[in-house]
């Protein structure tokens, strides 16, 4: 994977925060921290896309039906039993 150099500008408070994260041993340097933030943002965007797609699928699935909590509990017990 090729790397690209970027220049960013941080406030003093943000710079101190990044330095604190590095000094605490969570990251080796500024770049590691920024790359981790980007990875987390990408994952959050992917989860949001999945959620939006699930909501759209649900809306398109037809008229809602009453929730049968007894059936939900029974299905949960079956899943729990199957995973044991």
PDB file of N, CA and C in Angstrom:
ATOM      1  N   UNK A   1       0.851  -1.172   0.000  1.00  0.00           N
ATOM      2  CA  UNK A   1       0.000   0.000   0.000  1.00  0.00           C
ATOM      3  C   UNK A   1       0.895   1.232   0.000  1.00  0.00           C
ATOM      4  N   UNK A   2       0.638   2.113  -0.935  1.00  0.00           N
ATOM      5  CA  UNK A   2       1.459   3.318  -0.984  1.00  0.00           C
ATOM      6  C   UNK A   2       0.986   4.320   0.056  1.00  0.00           C
ATOM      7  N   UNK A   3       1.915   5.143   0.497  1.00  0.00           N
ATOM      8  CA  UNK A   3       1.607   6.144   1.513  1.00  0.00           C
ATOM      9  C   UNK A   3       1.656   7.526   0.865  1.00  0.00           C
ATOM     10  N   UNK A   4       0.808   8.408   1.355  1.00  0.00           N
ATOM     11  CA  UNK A   4       0.772   9.780   0.865  1.00  0.00           C
ATOM     12  C   UNK A   4       0.945  10.719   2.046  1.00  0.00           C
ATOM     13  N   UNK A   5       1.802  11.688   1.892  1.00  0.00           N
ATOM     14  CA  UNK A   5       2.049  12.653   2.957  1.00  0.00           C
ATOM     15  C   UNK A   5       1.001  13.755   2.886  1.00  0.00           C
ATOM     16  N   UNK A   6       0.418  14.086   4.044  1.00  0.00           N
ATOM     17  CA  UNK A   6      -0.574  15.153   4.154  1.00  0.00           C
ATOM     18  C   UNK A   6      -0.117  16.116   5.243  1.00  0.00           C
ATOM     19  N   UNK A   7      -0.482  17.353   5.095  1.00  0.00           N
ATOM     20  CA  UNK A   7      -0.221  18.347   6.120  1.00  0.00           C
ATOM     21  C   UNK A   7      -1.564  18.731   6.721  1.00  0.00           C
ATOM     22  N   UNK A   8      -1.679  18.645   8.042  1.00  0.00           N
ATOM     23  CA  UNK A   8      -2.913  19.029   8.706  1.00  0.00           C
ATOM     24  C   UNK A   8      -2.610  20.107   9.736  1.00  0.00           C
ATOM     25  N   UNK A   9      -3.625  20.873  10.066  1.00  0.00           N
ATOM     26  CA  UNK A   9      -3.492  21.920  11.065  1.00  0.00           C
ATOM     27  C   UNK A   9      -4.421  21.591  12.228  1.00  0.00           C
ATOM     28  N   UNK A  10      -3.872  21.609  13.431  1.00  0.00           N
ATOM     29  CA  UNK A  10      -4.636  21.311  14.641  1.00  0.00           C
ATOM     30  C   UNK A  10      -4.605  22.511  15.564  1.00  0.00           C
ATOM     31  N   UNK A  11      -5.652  22.613  16.377  1.00  0.00           N
ATOM     32  CA  UNK A  11      -5.607  23.626  17.432  1.00  0.00           C
ATOM     33  C   UNK A  11      -4.615  23.132  18.484  1.00  0.00           C
ATOM     34  N   UNK A  12      -4.235  24.006  19.383  1.00  0.00           N
ATOM     35  CA  UNK A  12      -3.314  23.611  20.453  1.00  0.00           C
ATOM     36  C   UNK A  12      -3.931  22.500  21.309  1.00  0.00           C
ATOM     37  N   UNK A  13      -5.223  22.627  21.587  1.00  0.00           N
ATOM     38  CA  UNK A  13      -5.915  21.618  22.388  1.00  0.00           C
ATOM     39  C   UNK A  13      -5.903  20.261  21.667  1.00  0.00           C
ATOM     40  N   UNK A  14      -6.165  20.260  20.368  1.00  0.00           N
ATOM     41  CA  UNK A  14      -6.149  19.004  19.608  1.00  0.00           C
ATOM     42  C   UNK A  14      -4.754  18.398  19.568  1.00  0.00           C
ATOM     43  N   UNK A  15      -3.748  19.247  19.378  1.00  0.00           N
ATOM     44  CA  UNK A  15      -2.365  18.767  19.340  1.00  0.00           C
ATOM     45  C   UNK A  15      -1.973  18.154  20.678  1.00  0.00           C
ATOM     46  N   UNK A  16      -2.380  18.805  21.766  1.00  0.00           N
ATOM     47  CA  UNK A  16      -2.097  18.257  23.099  1.00  0.00           C
ATOM     48  C   UNK A  16      -2.789  16.917  23.301  1.00  0.00           C
ATOM     49  N   UNK A  17      -4.002  16.784  22.786  1.00  0.00           N
ATOM     50  CA  UNK A  17      -4.730  15.528  22.898  1.00  0.00           C
ATOM     51  C   UNK A  17      -3.984  14.405  22.169  1.00  0.00           C
ATOM     52  N   UNK A  18      -3.547  14.693  20.947  1.00  0.00           N
ATOM     53  CA  UNK A  18      -2.814  13.684  20.172  1.00  0.00           C
ATOM     54  C   UNK A  18      -1.532  13.299  20.898  1.00  0.00           C
ATOM     55  N   UNK A  19      -0.817  14.285  21.401  1.00  0.00           N
ATOM     56  CA  UNK A  19       0.420  14.003  22.138  1.00  0.00           C
ATOM     57  C   UNK A  19       0.151  13.132  23.365  1.00  0.00           C
ATOM     58  N   UNK A  20      -0.956  13.408  24.060  1.00  0.00           N
ATOM     59  CA  UNK A  20      -1.319  12.618  25.237  1.00  0.00           C
ATOM     60  C   UNK A  20      -1.595  11.171  24.850  1.00  0.00           C
ATOM     61  N   UNK A  21      -2.275  10.970  23.728  1.00  0.00           N
ATOM     62  CA  UNK A  21      -2.565   9.609  23.270  1.00  0.00           C
ATOM     63  C   UNK A  21      -1.274   8.849  22.956  1.00  0.00           C
ATOM     64  N   UNK A  22      -0.320   9.536  22.389  1.00  0.00           N
ATOM     65  CA  UNK A  22       0.966   8.915  22.052  1.00  0.00           C
ATOM     66  C   UNK A  22       1.762   8.638  23.325  1.00  0.00           C
ATOM     67  N   UNK A  23       1.823   9.622  24.222  1.00  0.00           N
ATOM     68  CA  UNK A  23       2.581   9.462  25.467  1.00  0.00           C
ATOM     69  C   UNK A  23       2.011   8.354  26.353  1.00  0.00           C
ATOM     70  N   UNK A  24       0.700   8.115  26.242  1.00  0.00           N
ATOM     71  CA  UNK A  24       0.084   7.071  27.057  1.00  0.00           C
ATOM     72  C   UNK A  24       0.319   5.679  26.471  1.00  0.00           C
ATOM     73  N   UNK A  25       0.957   5.633  25.311  1.00  0.00           N
ATOM     74  CA  UNK A  25       1.299   4.349  24.717  1.00  0.00           C
ATOM     75  C   UNK A  25       0.246   3.772  23.797  1.00  0.00           C
ATOM     76  N   UNK A  26      -0.835   4.500  23.570  1.00  0.00           N
ATOM     77  CA  UNK A  26      -1.875   3.991  22.681  1.00  0.00           C
ATOM     78  C   UNK A  26      -1.438   3.992  21.220  1.00  0.00           C
ATOM     79  N   UNK A  27      -0.559   4.915  20.870  1.00  0.00           N
ATOM     80  CA  UNK A  27      -0.100   5.050  19.482  1.00  0.00           C
ATOM     81  C   UNK A  27       1.385   5.369  19.484  1.00  0.00           C
ATOM     82  N   UNK A  28       2.052   4.991  18.401  1.00  0.00           N
ATOM     83  CA  UNK A  28       3.481   5.242  18.304  1.00  0.00           C
ATOM     84  C   UNK A  28       3.815   6.645  17.831  1.00  0.00           C
ATOM     85  N   UNK A  29       2.906   7.227  17.030  1.00  0.00           N
ATOM     86  CA  UNK A  29       3.152   8.572  16.523  1.00  0.00           C
ATOM     87  C   UNK A  29       1.844   9.191  16.022  1.00  0.00           C
ATOM     88  N   UNK A  30       1.932  10.430  15.587  1.00  0.00           N
ATOM     89  CA  UNK A  30       0.744  11.158  15.123  1.00  0.00           C
ATOM     90  C   UNK A  30       0.053  10.424  13.978  1.00  0.00           C
ATOM     91  N   UNK A  31       0.832   9.913  13.048  1.00  0.00           N
ATOM     92  CA  UNK A  31       0.259   9.255  11.874  1.00  0.00           C
ATOM     93  C   UNK A  31      -0.558   8.022  12.259  1.00  0.00           C
ATOM     94  N   UNK A  32      -0.059   7.238  13.206  1.00  0.00           N
ATOM     95  CA  UNK A  32      -0.811   6.058  13.651  1.00  0.00           C
ATOM     96  C   UNK A  32      -2.155   6.474  14.223  1.00  0.00           C
ATOM     97  N   UNK A  33      -2.155   7.545  14.995  1.00  0.00           N
ATOM     98  CA  UNK A  33      -3.392   8.019  15.618  1.00  0.00           C
ATOM     99  C   UNK A  33      -4.381   8.479  14.546  1.00  0.00           C
ATOM    100  N   UNK A  34      -3.929   9.283  13.606  1.00  0.00           N
ATOM    101  CA  UNK A  34      -4.798   9.793  12.547  1.00  0.00           C
ATOM    102  C   UNK A  34      -5.327   8.643  11.695  1.00  0.00           C
ATOM    103  N   UNK A  35      -4.471   7.666  11.355  1.00  0.00           N
ATOM    104  CA  UNK A  35      -4.922   6.522  10.564  1.00  0.00           C
ATOM    105  C   UNK A  35      -5.983   5.725  11.321  1.00  0.00           C
ATOM    106  N   UNK A  36      -5.815   5.580  12.647  1.00  0.00           N
ATOM    107  CA  UNK A  36      -6.806   4.869  13.445  1.00  0.00           C
ATOM    108  C   UNK A  36      -8.135   5.616  13.446  1.00  0.00           C
ATOM    109  N   UNK A  37      -8.091   6.928  13.568  1.00  0.00           N
ATOM    110  CA  UNK A  37      -9.321   7.724  13.515  1.00  0.00           C
ATOM    111  C   UNK A  37     -10.034   7.530  12.182  1.00  0.00           C
ATOM    112  N   UNK A  38      -9.268   7.513  11.095  1.00  0.00           N
ATOM    113  CA  UNK A  38      -9.864   7.329   9.771  1.00  0.00           C
ATOM    114  C   UNK A  38     -10.478   5.936   9.656  1.00  0.00           C
ATOM    115  N   UNK A  39      -9.767   4.903  10.137  1.00  0.00           N
ATOM    116  CA  UNK A  39     -10.318   3.541  10.103  1.00  0.00           C
ATOM    117  C   UNK A  39     -11.626   3.466  10.878  1.00  0.00           C
ATOM    118  N   UNK A  40     -11.650   4.071  12.061  1.00  0.00           N
ATOM    119  CA  UNK A  40     -12.865   4.042  12.879  1.00  0.00           C
ATOM    120  C   UNK A  40     -14.008   4.768  12.183  1.00  0.00           C
ATOM    121  N   UNK A  41     -13.707   5.887  11.529  1.00  0.00           N
ATOM    122  CA  UNK A  41     -14.731   6.626  10.801  1.00  0.00           C
ATOM    123  C   UNK A  41     -15.254   5.796   9.635  1.00  0.00           C
ATOM    124  N   UNK A  42     -14.353   5.117   8.935  1.00  0.00           N
ATOM    125  CA  UNK A  42     -14.780   4.258   7.823  1.00  0.00           C
ATOM    126  C   UNK A  42     -15.697   3.146   8.329  1.00  0.00           C
ATOM    127  N   UNK A  43     -15.341   2.522   9.450  1.00  0.00           N
ATOM    128  CA  UNK A  43     -16.173   1.459  10.021  1.00  0.00           C
ATOM    129  C   UNK A  43     -17.537   2.006  10.441  1.00  0.00           C
ATOM    130  N   UNK A  44     -17.551   3.189  11.035  1.00  0.00           N
ATOM    131  CA  UNK A  44     -18.818   3.793  11.456  1.00  0.00           C
ATOM    132  C   UNK A  44     -19.700   4.076  10.240  1.00  0.00           C
ATOM    133  N   UNK A  45     -19.097   4.558   9.163  1.00  0.00           N
ATOM    134  CA  UNK A  45     -19.859   4.832   7.945  1.00  0.00           C
ATOM    135  C   UNK A  45     -20.414   3.547   7.346  1.00  0.00           C
ATOM    136  N   UNK A  46     -19.624   2.461   7.398  1.00  0.00           N
ATOM    137  CA  UNK A  46     -20.100   1.169   6.892  1.00  0.00           C
ATOM    138  C   UNK A  46     -21.276   0.669   7.723  1.00  0.00           C
ATOM    139  N   UNK A  47     -21.179   0.785   9.063  1.00  0.00           N
ATOM    140  CA  UNK A  47     -22.288   0.366   9.930  1.00  0.00           C
ATOM    141  C   UNK A  47     -23.538   1.206   9.663  1.00  0.00           C
ATOM    142  N   UNK A  48     -23.348   2.512   9.447  1.00  0.00           N
ATOM    143  CA  UNK A  48     -24.472   3.391   9.159  1.00  0.00           C
ATOM    144  C   UNK A  48     -25.131   3.013   7.837  1.00  0.00           C
ATOM    145  N   UNK A  49     -24.343   2.685   6.844  1.00  0.00           N
ATOM    146  CA  UNK A  49     -24.886   2.261   5.557  1.00  0.00           C
ATOM    147  C   UNK A  49     -25.682   0.973   5.704  1.00  0.00           C
ATOM    148  N   UNK A  50     -25.142   0.007   6.464  1.00  0.00           N
ATOM    149  CA  UNK A  50     -25.864  -1.243   6.700  1.00  0.00           C
ATOM    150  C   UNK A  50     -27.187  -0.991   7.414  1.00  0.00           C
ATOM    151  N   UNK A  51     -27.168  -0.113   8.412  1.00  0.00           N
ATOM    152  CA  UNK A  51     -28.376   0.218   9.147  1.00  0.00           C
ATOM    153  C   UNK A  51     -29.406   0.877   8.243  1.00  0.00           C
ATOM    154  N   UNK A  52     -28.961   1.838   7.441  1.00  0.00           N
ATOM    155  CA  UNK A  52     -29.889   2.516   6.522  1.00  0.00           C
ATOM    156  C   UNK A  52     -30.494   1.519   5.543  1.00  0.00           C
ATOM    157  N   UNK A  53     -29.666   0.606   5.019  1.00  0.00           N
ATOM    158  CA  UNK A  53     -30.174  -0.398   4.085  1.00  0.00           C
ATOM    159  C   UNK A  53     -31.175  -1.319   4.761  1.00  0.00           C
ATOM    160  N   UNK A  54     -30.919  -1.694   6.012  1.00  0.00           N
ATOM    161  CA  UNK A  54     -31.845  -2.548   6.755  1.00  0.00           C
ATOM    162  C   UNK A  54     -33.169  -1.816   6.990  1.00  0.00           C
ATOM    163  N   UNK A  55     -33.099  -0.525   7.293  1.00  0.00           N
ATOM    164  CA  UNK A  55     -34.325   0.249   7.488  1.00  0.00           C
ATOM    165  C   UNK A  55     -35.129   0.337   6.196  1.00  0.00           C
ATOM    166  N   UNK A  56     -34.446   0.565   5.091  1.00  0.00           N
ATOM    167  CA  UNK A  56     -35.129   0.628   3.789  1.00  0.00           C
ATOM    168  C   UNK A  56     -35.768  -0.724   3.476  1.00  0.00           C
ATOM    169  N   UNK A  57     -35.017  -1.797   3.706  1.00  0.00           N
ATOM    170  CA  UNK A  57     -35.542  -3.134   3.464  1.00  0.00           C
ATOM    171  C   UNK A  57     -36.783  -3.390   4.325  1.00  0.00           C
ATOM    172  N   UNK A  58     -36.714  -2.965   5.572  1.00  0.00           N
ATOM    173  CA  UNK A  58     -37.863  -3.123   6.455  1.00  0.00           C
ATOM    174  C   UNK A  58     -39.069  -2.333   5.981  1.00  0.00           C
ATOM    175  N   UNK A  59     -38.845  -1.108   5.543  1.00  0.00           N
ATOM    176  CA  UNK A  59     -39.945  -0.285   5.051  1.00  0.00           C
ATOM    177  C   UNK A  59     -40.586  -0.882   3.809  1.00  0.00           C
ATOM    178  N   UNK A  60     -39.776  -1.522   2.977  1.00  0.00           N
ATOM    179  CA  UNK A  60     -40.277  -2.109   1.732  1.00  0.00           C
ATOM    180  C   UNK A  60     -40.854  -3.511   1.919  1.00  0.00           C
ATOM    181  N   UNK A  61     -40.743  -4.077   3.125  1.00  0.00           N
ATOM    182  CA  UNK A  61     -41.136  -5.465   3.337  1.00  0.00           C
ATOM    183  C   UNK A  61     -42.644  -5.658   3.506  1.00  0.00           C
ATOM    184  N   UNK A  62     -43.385  -4.584   3.545  1.00  0.00           N
ATOM    185  CA  UNK A  62     -44.828  -4.723   3.652  1.00  0.00           C
ATOM    186  C   UNK A  62     -45.382  -4.092   4.910  1.00  0.00           C
ATOM    187  N   UNK A  63     -46.637  -4.347   5.133  1.00  0.00           N
ATOM    188  CA  UNK A  63     -47.314  -3.783   6.290  1.00  0.00           C
ATOM    189  C   UNK A  63     -46.775  -4.393   7.575  1.00  0.00           C
ATOM    190  N   UNK A  64     -46.668  -3.598   8.629  1.00  0.00           N
ATOM    191  CA  UNK A  64     -46.182  -4.138   9.909  1.00  0.00           C
ATOM    192  C   UNK A  64     -47.206  -5.085  10.529  1.00  0.00           C
ATOM    193  N   UNK A  65     -46.682  -6.010  11.309  1.00  0.00           N
ATOM    194  CA  UNK A  65     -47.530  -6.965  12.023  1.00  0.00           C
ATOM    195  C   UNK A  65     -47.314  -6.752  13.522  1.00  0.00           C
ATOM    196  N   UNK A  66     -48.297  -7.100  14.326  1.00  0.00           N
ATOM    197  CA  UNK A  66     -48.128  -6.945  15.780  1.00  0.00           C
ATOM    198  C   UNK A  66     -46.950  -7.795  16.269  1.00  0.00           C
ATOM    199  N   UNK A  67     -46.241  -7.277  17.244  1.00  0.00           N
ATOM    200  CA  UNK A  67     -45.091  -7.977  17.807  1.00  0.00           C
ATOM    201  C   UNK A  67     -45.573  -9.047  18.774  1.00  0.00           C
ATOM    202  N   UNK A  68     -45.131 -10.271  18.561  1.00  0.00           N
ATOM    203  CA  UNK A  68     -45.494 -11.398  19.421  1.00  0.00           C
ATOM    204  C   UNK A  68     -44.291 -11.697  20.312  1.00  0.00           C
ATOM    205  N   UNK A  69     -44.295 -11.115  21.522  1.00  0.00           N
ATOM    206  CA  UNK A  69     -43.145 -11.267  22.423  1.00  0.00           C
ATOM    207  C   UNK A  69     -42.928 -12.716  22.831  1.00  0.00           C
ATOM    208  N   UNK A  70     -43.970 -13.494  22.943  1.00  0.00           N
ATOM    209  CA  UNK A  70     -43.812 -14.909  23.301  1.00  0.00           C
ATOM    210  C   UNK A  70     -43.020 -15.630  22.209  1.00  0.00           C
ATOM    211  N   UNK A  71     -43.312 -15.307  20.954  1.00  0.00           N
ATOM    212  CA  UNK A  71     -42.586 -15.928  19.841  1.00  0.00           C
ATOM    213  C   UNK A  71     -41.127 -15.462  19.822  1.00  0.00           C
ATOM    214  N   UNK A  72     -40.901 -14.190  20.138  1.00  0.00           N
ATOM    215  CA  UNK A  72     -39.533 -13.659  20.175  1.00  0.00           C
ATOM    216  C   UNK A  72     -38.729 -14.370  21.266  1.00  0.00           C
ATOM    217  N   UNK A  73     -39.325 -14.520  22.437  1.00  0.00           N
ATOM    218  CA  UNK A  73     -38.637 -15.206  23.542  1.00  0.00           C
ATOM    219  C   UNK A  73     -38.354 -16.663  23.190  1.00  0.00           C
ATOM    220  N   UNK A  74     -39.341 -17.339  22.587  1.00  0.00           N
ATOM    221  CA  UNK A  74     -39.164 -18.751  22.207  1.00  0.00           C
ATOM    222  C   UNK A  74     -38.038 -18.891  21.198  1.00  0.00           C
ATOM    223  N   UNK A  75     -37.990 -17.992  20.213  1.00  0.00           N
ATOM    224  CA  UNK A  75     -36.915 -18.038  19.208  1.00  0.00           C
ATOM    225  C   UNK A  75     -35.564 -17.780  19.872  1.00  0.00           C
ATOM    226  N   UNK A  76     -35.521 -16.858  20.815  1.00  0.00           N
ATOM    227  CA  UNK A  76     -34.281 -16.574  21.537  1.00  0.00           C
ATOM    228  C   UNK A  76     -33.814 -17.767  22.342  1.00  0.00           C
ATOM    229  N   UNK A  77     -34.745 -18.442  22.996  1.00  0.00           N
ATOM    230  CA  UNK A  77     -34.367 -19.643  23.761  1.00  0.00           C
ATOM    231  C   UNK A  77     -33.843 -20.732  22.843  1.00  0.00           C
ATOM    232  N   UNK A  78     -34.452 -20.880  21.678  1.00  0.00           N
ATOM    233  CA  UNK A  78     -33.959 -21.889  20.720  1.00  0.00           C
ATOM    234  C   UNK A  78     -32.552 -21.561  20.234  1.00  0.00           C
ATOM    235  N   UNK A  79     -32.314 -20.297  19.949  1.00  0.00           N
ATOM    236  CA  UNK A  79     -30.970 -19.885  19.504  1.00  0.00           C
ATOM    237  C   UNK A  79     -29.940 -20.108  20.595  1.00  0.00           C
ATOM    238  N   UNK A  80     -30.319 -19.777  21.823  1.00  0.00           N
ATOM    239  CA  UNK A  80     -29.418 -19.951  22.961  1.00  0.00           C
ATOM    240  C   UNK A  80     -29.112 -21.435  23.169  1.00  0.00           C
ATOM    241  N   UNK A  81     -30.142 -22.243  23.068  1.00  0.00           N
ATOM    242  CA  UNK A  81     -29.964 -23.689  23.255  1.00  0.00           C
ATOM    243  C   UNK A  81     -29.091 -24.274  22.137  1.00  0.00           C
ATOM    244  N   UNK A  82     -29.274 -23.789  20.920  1.00  0.00           N
ATOM    245  CA  UNK A  82     -28.506 -24.297  19.783  1.00  0.00           C
ATOM    246  C   UNK A  82     -27.036 -23.911  19.875  1.00  0.00           C
ATOM    247  N   UNK A  83     -26.747 -22.788  20.510  1.00  0.00           N
ATOM    248  CA  UNK A  83     -25.349 -22.345  20.616  1.00  0.00           C
ATOM    249  C   UNK A  83     -24.619 -22.987  21.793  1.00  0.00           C
ATOM    250  N   UNK A  84     -25.339 -23.695  22.641  1.00  0.00           N
ATOM    251  CA  UNK A  84     -24.706 -24.330  23.822  1.00  0.00           C
ATOM    252  C   UNK A  84     -24.027 -25.628  23.468  1.00  0.00           C
TER     253      UNK A  84
END
